[in-house]
Short mmCIF file of C-alpha atoms and ligand atoms in Angstrom, two decimals:
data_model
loop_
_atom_site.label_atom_id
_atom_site.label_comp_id
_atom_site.label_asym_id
_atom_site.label_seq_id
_atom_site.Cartn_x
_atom_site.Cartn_y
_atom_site.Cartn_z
CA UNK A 1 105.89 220.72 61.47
CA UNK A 2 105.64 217.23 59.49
CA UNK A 3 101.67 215.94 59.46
CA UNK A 4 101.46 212.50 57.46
CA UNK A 5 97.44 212.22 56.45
CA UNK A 6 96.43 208.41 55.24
CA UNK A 7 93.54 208.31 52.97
CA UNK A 8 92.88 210.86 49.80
CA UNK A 9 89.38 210.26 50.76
CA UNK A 10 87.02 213.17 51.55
CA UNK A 11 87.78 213.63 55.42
CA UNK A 12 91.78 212.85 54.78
CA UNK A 13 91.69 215.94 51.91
CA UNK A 14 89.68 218.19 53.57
CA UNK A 15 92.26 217.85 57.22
CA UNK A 16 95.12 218.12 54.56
CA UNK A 17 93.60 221.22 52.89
CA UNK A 18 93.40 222.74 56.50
CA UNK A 19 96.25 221.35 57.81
CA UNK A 20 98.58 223.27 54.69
CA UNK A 21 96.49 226.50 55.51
CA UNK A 22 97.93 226.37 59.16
CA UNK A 23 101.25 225.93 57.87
CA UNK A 24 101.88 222.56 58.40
CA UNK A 25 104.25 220.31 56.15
CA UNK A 26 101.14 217.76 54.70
CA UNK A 27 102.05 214.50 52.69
CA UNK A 28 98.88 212.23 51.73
CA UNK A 29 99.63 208.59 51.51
CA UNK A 30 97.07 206.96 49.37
CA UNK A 31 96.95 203.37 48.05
CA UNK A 32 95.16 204.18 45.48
CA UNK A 33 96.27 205.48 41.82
CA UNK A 34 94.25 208.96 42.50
CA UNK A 35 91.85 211.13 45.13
CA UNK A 36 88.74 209.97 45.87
CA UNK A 37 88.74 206.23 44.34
CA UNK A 38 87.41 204.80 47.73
CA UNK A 39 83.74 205.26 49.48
CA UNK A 40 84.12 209.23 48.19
CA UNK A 41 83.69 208.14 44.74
CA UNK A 42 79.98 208.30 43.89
CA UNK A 43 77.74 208.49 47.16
CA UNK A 44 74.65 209.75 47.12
CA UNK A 45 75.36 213.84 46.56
CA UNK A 46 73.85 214.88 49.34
CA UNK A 47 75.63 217.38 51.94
CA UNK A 48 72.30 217.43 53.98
CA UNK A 49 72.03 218.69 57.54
CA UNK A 50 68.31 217.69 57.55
CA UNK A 51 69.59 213.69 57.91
CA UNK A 52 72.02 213.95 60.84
CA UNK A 53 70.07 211.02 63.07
CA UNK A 54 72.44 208.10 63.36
CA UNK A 55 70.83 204.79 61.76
CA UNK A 56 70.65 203.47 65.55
CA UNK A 57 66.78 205.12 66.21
CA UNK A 58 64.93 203.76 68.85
CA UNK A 59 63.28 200.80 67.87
CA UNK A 60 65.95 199.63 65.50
CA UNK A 61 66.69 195.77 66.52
CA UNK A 62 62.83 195.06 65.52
CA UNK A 63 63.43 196.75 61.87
CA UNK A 64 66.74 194.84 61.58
CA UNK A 65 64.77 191.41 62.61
CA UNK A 66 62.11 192.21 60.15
CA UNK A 67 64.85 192.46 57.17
CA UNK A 68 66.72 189.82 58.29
CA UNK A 69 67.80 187.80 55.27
CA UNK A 70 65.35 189.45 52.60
CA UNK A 71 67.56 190.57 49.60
CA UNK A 72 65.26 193.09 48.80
CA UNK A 73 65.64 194.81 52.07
CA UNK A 74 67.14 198.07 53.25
CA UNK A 75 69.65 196.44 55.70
CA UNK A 76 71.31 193.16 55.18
CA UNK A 77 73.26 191.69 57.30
CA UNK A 78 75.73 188.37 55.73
CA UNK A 79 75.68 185.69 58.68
CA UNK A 80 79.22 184.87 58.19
CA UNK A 81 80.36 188.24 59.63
CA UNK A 82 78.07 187.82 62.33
CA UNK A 83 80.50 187.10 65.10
CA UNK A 84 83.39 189.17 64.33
CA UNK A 85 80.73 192.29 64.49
CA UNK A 86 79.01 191.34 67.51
CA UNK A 87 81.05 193.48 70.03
CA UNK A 88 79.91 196.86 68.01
CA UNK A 89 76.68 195.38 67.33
CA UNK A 90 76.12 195.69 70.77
CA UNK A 91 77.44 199.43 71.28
CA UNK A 92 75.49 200.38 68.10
CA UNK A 93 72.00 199.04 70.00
CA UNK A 94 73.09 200.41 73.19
CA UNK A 95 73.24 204.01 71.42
CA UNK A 96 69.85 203.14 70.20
CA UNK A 97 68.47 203.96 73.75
CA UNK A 98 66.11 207.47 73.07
CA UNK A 99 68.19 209.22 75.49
CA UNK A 100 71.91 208.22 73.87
CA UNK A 101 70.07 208.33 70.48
CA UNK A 102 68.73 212.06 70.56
CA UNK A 103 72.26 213.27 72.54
CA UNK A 104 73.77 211.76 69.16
CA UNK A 105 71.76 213.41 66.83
CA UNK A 106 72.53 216.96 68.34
CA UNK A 107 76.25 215.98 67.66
CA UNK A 108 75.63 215.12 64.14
CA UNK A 109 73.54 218.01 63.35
CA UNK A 110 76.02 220.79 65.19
CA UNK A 111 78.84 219.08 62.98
CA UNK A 112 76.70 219.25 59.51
CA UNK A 113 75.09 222.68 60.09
CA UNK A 114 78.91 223.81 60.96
CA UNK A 115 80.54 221.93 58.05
CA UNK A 116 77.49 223.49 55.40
CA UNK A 117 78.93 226.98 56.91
CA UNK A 118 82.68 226.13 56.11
CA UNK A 119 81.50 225.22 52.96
CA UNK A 120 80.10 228.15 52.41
CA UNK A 121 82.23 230.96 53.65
CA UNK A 122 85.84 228.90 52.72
CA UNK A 123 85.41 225.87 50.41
CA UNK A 124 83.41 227.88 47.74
CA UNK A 125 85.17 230.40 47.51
CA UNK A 126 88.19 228.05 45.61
CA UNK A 127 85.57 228.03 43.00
CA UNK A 128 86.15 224.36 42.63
CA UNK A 129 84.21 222.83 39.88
CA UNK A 130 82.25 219.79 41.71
CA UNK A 131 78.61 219.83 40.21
CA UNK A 132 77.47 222.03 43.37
CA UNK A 133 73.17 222.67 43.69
CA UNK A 134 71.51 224.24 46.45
CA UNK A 135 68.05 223.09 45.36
CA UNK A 136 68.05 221.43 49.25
CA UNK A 137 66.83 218.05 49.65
CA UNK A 138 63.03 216.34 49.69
CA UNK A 139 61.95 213.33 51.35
CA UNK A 140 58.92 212.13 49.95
CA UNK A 141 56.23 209.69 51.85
CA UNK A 142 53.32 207.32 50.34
CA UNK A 143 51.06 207.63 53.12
CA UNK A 144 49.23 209.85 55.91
CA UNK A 145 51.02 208.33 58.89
CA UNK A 146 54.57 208.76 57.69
CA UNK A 147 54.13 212.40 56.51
CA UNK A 148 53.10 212.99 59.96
CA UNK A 149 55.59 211.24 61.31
CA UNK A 150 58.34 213.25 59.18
CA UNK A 151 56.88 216.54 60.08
CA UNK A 152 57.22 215.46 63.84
CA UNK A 153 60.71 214.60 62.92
CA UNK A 154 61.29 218.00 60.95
CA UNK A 155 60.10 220.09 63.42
CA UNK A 156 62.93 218.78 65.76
CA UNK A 157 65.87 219.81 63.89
CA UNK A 158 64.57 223.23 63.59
CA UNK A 159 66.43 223.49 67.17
CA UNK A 160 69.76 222.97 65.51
CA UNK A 161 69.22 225.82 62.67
CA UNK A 162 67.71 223.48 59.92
CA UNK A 163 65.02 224.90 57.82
CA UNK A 164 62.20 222.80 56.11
CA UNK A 165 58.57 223.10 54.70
CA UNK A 166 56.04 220.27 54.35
CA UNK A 167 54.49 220.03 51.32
CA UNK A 168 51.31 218.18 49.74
CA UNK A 169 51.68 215.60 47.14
CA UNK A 170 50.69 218.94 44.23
CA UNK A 171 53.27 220.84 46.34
CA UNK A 172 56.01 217.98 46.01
CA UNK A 173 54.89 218.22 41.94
CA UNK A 174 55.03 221.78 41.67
CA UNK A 175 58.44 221.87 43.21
CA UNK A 176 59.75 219.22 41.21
CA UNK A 177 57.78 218.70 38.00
CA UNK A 178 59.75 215.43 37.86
CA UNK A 179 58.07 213.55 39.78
CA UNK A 180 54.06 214.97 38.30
CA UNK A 181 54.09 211.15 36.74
CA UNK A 182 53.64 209.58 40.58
CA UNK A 183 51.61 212.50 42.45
CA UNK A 184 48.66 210.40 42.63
CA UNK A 185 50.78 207.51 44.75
CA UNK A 186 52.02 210.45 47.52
CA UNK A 187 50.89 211.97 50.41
CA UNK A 188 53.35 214.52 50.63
CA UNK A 189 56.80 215.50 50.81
CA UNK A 190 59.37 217.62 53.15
CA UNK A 191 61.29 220.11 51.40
CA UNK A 192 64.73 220.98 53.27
CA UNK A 193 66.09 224.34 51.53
CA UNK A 194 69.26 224.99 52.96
CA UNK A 195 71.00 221.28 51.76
CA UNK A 196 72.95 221.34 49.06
CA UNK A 197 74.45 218.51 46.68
CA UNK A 198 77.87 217.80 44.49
CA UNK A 199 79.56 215.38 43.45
CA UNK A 200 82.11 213.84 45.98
CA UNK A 201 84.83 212.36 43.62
CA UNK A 202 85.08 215.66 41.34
CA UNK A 203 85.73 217.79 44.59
CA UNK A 204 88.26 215.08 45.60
CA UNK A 205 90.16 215.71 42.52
CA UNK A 206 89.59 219.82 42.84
CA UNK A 207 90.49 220.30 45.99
CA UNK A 208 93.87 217.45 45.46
CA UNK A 209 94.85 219.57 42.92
CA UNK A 210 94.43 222.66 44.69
CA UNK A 211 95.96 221.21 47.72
CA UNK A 212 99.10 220.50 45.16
CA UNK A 213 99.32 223.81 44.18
CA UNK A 214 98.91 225.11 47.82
CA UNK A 215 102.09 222.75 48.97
CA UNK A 216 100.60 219.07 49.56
CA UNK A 217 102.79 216.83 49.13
CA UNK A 218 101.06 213.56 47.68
CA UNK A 219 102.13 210.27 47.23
CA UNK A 220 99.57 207.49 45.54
CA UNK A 221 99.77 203.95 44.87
CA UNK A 222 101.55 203.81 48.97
CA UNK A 223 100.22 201.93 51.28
CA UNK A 224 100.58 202.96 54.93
CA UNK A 225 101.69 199.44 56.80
CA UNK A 226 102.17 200.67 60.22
CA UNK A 227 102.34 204.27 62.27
CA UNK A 228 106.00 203.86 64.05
CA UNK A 229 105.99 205.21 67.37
CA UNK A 230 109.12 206.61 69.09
CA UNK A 231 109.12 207.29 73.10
CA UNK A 232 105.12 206.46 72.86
CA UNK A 233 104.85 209.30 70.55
CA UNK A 234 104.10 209.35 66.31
CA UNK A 235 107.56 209.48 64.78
CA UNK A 236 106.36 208.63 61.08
CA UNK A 237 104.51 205.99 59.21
CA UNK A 238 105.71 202.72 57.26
CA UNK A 239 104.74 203.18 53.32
CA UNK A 240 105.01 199.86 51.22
CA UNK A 241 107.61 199.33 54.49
CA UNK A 242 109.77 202.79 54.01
CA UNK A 243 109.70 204.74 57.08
CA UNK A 244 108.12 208.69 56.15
CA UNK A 245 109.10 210.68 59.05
CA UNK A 246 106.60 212.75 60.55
CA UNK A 247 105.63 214.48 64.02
CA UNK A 248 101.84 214.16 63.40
CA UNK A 249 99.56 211.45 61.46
CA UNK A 250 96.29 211.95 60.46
CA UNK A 251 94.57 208.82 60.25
CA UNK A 252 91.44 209.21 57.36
CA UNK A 253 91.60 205.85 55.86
CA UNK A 254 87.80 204.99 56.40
CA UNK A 255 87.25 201.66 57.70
CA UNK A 256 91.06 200.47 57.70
CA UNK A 257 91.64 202.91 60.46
CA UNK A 258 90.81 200.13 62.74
CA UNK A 259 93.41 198.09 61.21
CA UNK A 260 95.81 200.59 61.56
CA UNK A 261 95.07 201.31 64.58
CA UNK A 262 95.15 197.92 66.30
CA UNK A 263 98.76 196.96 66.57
CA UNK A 264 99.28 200.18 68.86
CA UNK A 265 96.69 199.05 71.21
CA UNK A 266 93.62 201.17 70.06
CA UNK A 267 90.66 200.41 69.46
CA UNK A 268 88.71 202.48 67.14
CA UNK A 269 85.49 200.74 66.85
CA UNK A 270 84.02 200.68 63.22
CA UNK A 271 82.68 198.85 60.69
CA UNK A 272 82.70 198.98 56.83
CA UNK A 273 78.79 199.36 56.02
CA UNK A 274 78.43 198.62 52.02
CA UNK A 275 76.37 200.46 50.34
CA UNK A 276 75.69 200.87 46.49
CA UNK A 277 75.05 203.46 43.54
CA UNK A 278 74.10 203.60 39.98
CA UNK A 279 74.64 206.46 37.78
CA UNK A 280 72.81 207.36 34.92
CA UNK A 281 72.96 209.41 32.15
CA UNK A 282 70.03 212.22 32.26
CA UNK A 283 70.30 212.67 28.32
CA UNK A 284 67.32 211.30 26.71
CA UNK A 285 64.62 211.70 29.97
CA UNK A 286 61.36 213.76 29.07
CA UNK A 287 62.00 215.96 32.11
CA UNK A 288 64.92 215.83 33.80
CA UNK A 289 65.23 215.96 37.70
CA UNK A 290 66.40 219.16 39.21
CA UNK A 291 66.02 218.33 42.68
CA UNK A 292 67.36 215.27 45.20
CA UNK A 293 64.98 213.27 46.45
CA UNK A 294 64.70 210.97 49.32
CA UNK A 295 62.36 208.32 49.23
CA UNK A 296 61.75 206.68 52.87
CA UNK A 297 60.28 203.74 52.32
CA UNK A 298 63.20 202.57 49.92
CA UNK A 299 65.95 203.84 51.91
CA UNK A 300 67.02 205.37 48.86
CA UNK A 301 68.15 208.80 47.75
CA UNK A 302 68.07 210.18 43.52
CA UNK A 303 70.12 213.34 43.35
CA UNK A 304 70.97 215.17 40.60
CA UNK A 305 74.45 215.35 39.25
CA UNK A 306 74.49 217.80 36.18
CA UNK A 307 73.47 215.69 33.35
CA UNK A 308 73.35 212.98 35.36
CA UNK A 309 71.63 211.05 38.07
CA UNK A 310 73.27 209.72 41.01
CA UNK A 311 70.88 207.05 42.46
CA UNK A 312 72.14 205.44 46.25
CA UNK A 313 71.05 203.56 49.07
CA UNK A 314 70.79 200.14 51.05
CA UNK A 315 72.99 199.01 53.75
CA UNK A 316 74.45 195.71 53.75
CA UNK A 317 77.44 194.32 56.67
CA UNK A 318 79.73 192.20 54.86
CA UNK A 319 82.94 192.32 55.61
CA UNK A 320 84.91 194.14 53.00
CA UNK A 321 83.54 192.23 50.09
CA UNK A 322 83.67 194.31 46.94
CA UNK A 323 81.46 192.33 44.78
CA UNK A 324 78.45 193.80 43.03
CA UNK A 325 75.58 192.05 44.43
CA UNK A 326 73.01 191.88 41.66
CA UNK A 327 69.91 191.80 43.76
CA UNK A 328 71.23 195.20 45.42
CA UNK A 329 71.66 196.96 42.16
CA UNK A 330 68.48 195.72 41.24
CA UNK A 331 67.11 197.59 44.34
CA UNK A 332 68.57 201.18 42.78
CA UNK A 333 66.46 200.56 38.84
CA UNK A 334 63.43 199.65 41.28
CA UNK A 335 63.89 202.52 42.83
CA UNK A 336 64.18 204.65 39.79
CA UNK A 337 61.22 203.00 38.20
CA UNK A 338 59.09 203.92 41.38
CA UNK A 339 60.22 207.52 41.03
CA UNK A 340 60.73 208.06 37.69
CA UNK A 341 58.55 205.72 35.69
CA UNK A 342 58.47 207.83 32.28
CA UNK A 343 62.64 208.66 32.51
CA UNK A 344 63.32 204.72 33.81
CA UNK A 345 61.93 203.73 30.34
CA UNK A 346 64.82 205.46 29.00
CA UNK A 347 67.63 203.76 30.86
CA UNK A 348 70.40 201.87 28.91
CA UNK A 349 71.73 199.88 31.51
CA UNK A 350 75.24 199.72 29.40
CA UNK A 351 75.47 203.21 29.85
CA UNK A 352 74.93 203.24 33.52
CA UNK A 353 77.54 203.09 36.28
CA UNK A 354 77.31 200.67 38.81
CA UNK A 355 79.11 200.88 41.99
CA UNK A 356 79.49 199.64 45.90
CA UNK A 357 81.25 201.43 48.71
CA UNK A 358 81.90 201.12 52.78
CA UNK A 359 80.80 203.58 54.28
CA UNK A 360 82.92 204.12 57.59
CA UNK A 361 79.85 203.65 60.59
CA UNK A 362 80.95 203.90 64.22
CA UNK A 363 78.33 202.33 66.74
CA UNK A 364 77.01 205.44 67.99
CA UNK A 365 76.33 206.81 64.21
CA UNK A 366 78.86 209.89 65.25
CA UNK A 367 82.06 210.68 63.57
CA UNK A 368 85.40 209.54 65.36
CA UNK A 369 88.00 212.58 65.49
CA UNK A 370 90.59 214.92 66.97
CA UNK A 371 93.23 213.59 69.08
CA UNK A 372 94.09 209.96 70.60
CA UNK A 373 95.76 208.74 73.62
CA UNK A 374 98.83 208.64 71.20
CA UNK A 375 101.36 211.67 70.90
CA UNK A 376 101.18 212.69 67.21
CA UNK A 377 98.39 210.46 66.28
CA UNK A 378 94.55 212.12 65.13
CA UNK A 379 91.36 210.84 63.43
CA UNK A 380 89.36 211.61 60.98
CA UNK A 381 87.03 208.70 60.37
CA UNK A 382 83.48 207.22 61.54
CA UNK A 383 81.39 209.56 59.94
CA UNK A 384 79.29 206.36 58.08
CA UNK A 385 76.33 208.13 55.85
CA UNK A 386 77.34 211.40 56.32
CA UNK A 387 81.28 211.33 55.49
CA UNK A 388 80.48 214.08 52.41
CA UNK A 389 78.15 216.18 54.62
CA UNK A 390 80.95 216.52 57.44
CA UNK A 391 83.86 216.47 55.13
CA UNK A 392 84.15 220.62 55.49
CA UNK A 393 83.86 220.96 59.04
CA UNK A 394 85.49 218.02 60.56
CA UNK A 395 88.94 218.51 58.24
CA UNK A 396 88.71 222.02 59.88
CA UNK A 397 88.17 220.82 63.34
CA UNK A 398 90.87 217.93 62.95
CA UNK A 399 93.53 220.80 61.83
CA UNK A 400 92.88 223.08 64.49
CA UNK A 401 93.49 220.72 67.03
CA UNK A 402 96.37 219.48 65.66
CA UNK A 403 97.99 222.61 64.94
CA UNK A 404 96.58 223.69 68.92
CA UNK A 405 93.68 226.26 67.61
CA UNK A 406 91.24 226.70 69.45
CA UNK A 407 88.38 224.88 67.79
CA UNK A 408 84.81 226.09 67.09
CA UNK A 409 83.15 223.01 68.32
CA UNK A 410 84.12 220.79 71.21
CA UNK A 411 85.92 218.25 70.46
CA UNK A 412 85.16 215.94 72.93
CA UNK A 413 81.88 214.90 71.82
CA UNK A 414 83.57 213.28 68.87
CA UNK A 415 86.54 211.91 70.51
CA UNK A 416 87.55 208.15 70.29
CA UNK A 417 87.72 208.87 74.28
CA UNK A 418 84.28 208.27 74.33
CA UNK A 419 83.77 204.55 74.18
CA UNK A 420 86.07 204.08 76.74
CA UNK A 421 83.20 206.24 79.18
C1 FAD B 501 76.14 204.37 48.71
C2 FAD B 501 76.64 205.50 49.58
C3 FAD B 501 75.94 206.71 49.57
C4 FAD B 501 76.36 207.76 50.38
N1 FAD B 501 75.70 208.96 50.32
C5 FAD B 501 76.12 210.00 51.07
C6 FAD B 501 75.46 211.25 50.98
O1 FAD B 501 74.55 211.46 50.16
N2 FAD B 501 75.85 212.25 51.83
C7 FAD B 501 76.86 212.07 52.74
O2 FAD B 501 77.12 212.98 53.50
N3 FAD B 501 77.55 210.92 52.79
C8 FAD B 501 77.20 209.87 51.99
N4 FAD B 501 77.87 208.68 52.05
C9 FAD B 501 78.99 208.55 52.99
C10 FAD B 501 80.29 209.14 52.47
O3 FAD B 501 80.46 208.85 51.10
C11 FAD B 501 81.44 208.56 53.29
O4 FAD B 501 81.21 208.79 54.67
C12 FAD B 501 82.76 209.22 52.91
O5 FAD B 501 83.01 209.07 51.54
C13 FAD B 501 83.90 208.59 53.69
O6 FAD B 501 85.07 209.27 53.33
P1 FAD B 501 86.46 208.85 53.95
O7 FAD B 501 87.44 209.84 53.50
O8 FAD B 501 86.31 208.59 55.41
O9 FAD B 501 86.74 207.40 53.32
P2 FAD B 501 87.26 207.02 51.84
O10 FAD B 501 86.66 207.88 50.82
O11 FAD B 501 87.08 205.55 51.69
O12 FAD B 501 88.79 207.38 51.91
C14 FAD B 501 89.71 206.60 52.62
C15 FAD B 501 90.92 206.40 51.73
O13 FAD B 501 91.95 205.75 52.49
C16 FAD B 501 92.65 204.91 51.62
N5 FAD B 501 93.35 203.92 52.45
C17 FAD B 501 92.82 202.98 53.26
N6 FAD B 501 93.79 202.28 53.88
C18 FAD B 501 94.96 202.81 53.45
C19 FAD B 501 96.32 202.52 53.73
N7 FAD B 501 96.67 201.56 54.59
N8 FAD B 501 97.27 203.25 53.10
C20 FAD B 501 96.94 204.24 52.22
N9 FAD B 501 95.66 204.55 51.91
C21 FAD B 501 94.70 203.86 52.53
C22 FAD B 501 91.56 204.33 50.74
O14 FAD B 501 92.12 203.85 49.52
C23 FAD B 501 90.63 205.50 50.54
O15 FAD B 501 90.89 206.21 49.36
C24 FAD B 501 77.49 207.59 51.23
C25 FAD B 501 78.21 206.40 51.21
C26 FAD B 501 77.80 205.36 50.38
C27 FAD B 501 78.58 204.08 50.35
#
């Protein structure tokens, strides 16, 4: 059988990697000149069950009104895309309603605690090289209250398998020397063991080329213009307007799966939610950080990356705009500075990397997969913060259904289906 997957992104790899194990004929359309080159390229590192709430939490409009318009703040939101994002605006504060919001968190963390177990017992053992840790993850909080409040948190995801330990600020220093220098300004940390980190672009490009020798078929620098439809069902997909026939099409283009979508009367509801990374070289620091590190009240993560550090964070709805906003990037050296003081002296900003992607966010903070109303036609999309932590198990998922396995989670909590309810 024919599958056609759009996007070389993290979710369209991982559904053709599975896809070509279940003996389907895969070809990856990509626009772009290689794997990985979109929002996959340098997020933050993390593949971290401990994070699965959706950004929606209760009480999120008041947060968003208090950052309204501050450059400086975790969420930005440009007024001129305002009204065109007003209809999933709405859904996402709907599924900020506790009852919606906690149902949605269970989804997440099912999906990440299966994906981390995919990883585990079939991704690693490719032995692709991709920078992998399993120091886990540690948020770290400046005062009483919040600590509290994150050990509250922590204690709930213990229900869906994740593991964690709180820590005082000497137990935050002992397990990561790194961060001795700011001891004095912390009131503690949470330490989640069983999270692990990599870097998202290198497995692109591992697992492409083992995909390639497994069979894949991949074709960059195509665009996909249009899914043709024959009888109501997928019968291939325009490329830079050539017709590739193909019974099934995996739709993992991020964001553009909307656009894609549109013109055969879907509606997949999403919207491209920019975020931004810097990445430094580790080279010249006095002690070099082992382990990734959250910090709450930046909305920022540092993680790691062999000999370097991947530094990400801040949310910002504007459209597709690619532009580096300096004030943003500015945000990430802060951040290192508050972290790191003694290694942020050592930063050549000439040396670092400076980047922006979209992350693909539906309104209920839940991936958007499996089958549509459409013959032929799946997604693998809407996973927003947590696209790398999902990658594993939702490519599996996507290619089980599509090749009519029977799937290890149920599908239906994920389905586009959903927001029709
Ligand atoms: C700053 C930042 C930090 C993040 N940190 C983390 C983290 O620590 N942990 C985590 O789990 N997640 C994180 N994420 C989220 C994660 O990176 C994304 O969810 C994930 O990369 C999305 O992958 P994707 O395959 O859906 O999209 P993409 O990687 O964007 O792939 C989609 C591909 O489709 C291609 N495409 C689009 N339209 C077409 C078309 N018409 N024809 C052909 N090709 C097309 C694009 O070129 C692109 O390559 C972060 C995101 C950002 C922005």
């Amino acid at each position: 059988m024919q599958c056609i997957v759009v996007g070389a992104g993290l979710l369209g790899l991982t559904s053709a990697w599975f896809l070509r194990q279940r003996g389907m004929e895969v070809t990856v359309v990509e626009q772009a000149p290689g794997p990985g080159l979109g929002t996959s390229f340098a997020n933050g590192g993390m593949l971290h069950a401990s994070q699965a709430g959706p950004w929606n939490e209760p009480g999120v409009l008041w947060q968003a009104l208090r950052m309204l318009g501050r450059e400086d703040s975790a969420l930005l939101i440009r007024p001129r895309v305002l009204p065109s994002m007003l209809p999933w605006a709405w859904q996402f504060l709907r599924h900020s309603k506790p009852v919606r919001y906690h149902a949605n968190v269970a989804r997440n963390a099912r999906l990440a605690a299966y994906s981390l177990r995919v990883l585990h017992e079939e991704i690693a053992p490719l032995g692709l090289p991709f920078e992998q840790a399993a120091r886990g993850t540690m948020k770290i909080y400046r005062t009483p209250a919040e600590l509290d409040a994150a050990a509250t948190a922590a204690q709930r995801c213990r229900e869906w398998g994740v593991r964690y330990d709180v820590l005082d600020a000497p137990g935050v220093a002992a397990l990561e020397p790194a961060l001795a220098d700011i001891v004095a300004q912390l009131s503690g940390g949470v330490h989640f063991p069983d999270d692990v980190s990599g870097d998202a672009h290198m497995f692109c490009r591992a697992l492409a080329d083992a995909g390639r020798e497994a069979g894949i078929r991949f074709e960059y620098e195509a665009r996909a213009t249009r899914v043709v439809l024959q009888h109501g069902r997928v019968h291939g997909v325009e490329v830079d307007g050539e017709m590739l026939p193909a019974e099934h099409c995996v739709l993992a283009a991020g964001a553009h799966c909307a656009a894609l979508t549109r013109p055969l009367g879907l509606r997949v509801p999403l919207q491209p939610v920019k975020g931004y990374s810097l990445t430094l070289p580790l080279r010249d620091w006095p002690l070099a950080p082992r382990t990734p590190v959250i910090d709450e009240h930046f909305h920022a993560a540092v993680c790691p990356l062999g000999a370097r550090l991947r530094v990400a964070g801040t949310a910002e709805f504007t459209g597709f705009d690619e532009r580096l906003t300096p004030s943003r990037i500015e945000n990430l050296y802060t951040l290192v500075k508050r972290v790191y003081p003694a290694g942020a002296e050592r930063i050549e900003r000439r040396e670092a990397v400076e980047w922006a992607g979209f992350r693909p966010m539906s309104p209920d903070g839940v991936g958007i997969m499996g089958p549509t109303p459409i013959p032929g036609l799946h997604l693998n999309t809407g996973h927003g913060h947590l696209g790398w932590t999902m990658a594993m198990g939702a490519g599996k998922l996507v290619a089980d259904a599509l090749a009519g396995r029977a799937a290890d989670l149920a599908l239906d909590d994920y389905a586009l289906a959903r927001f029709r309810a």
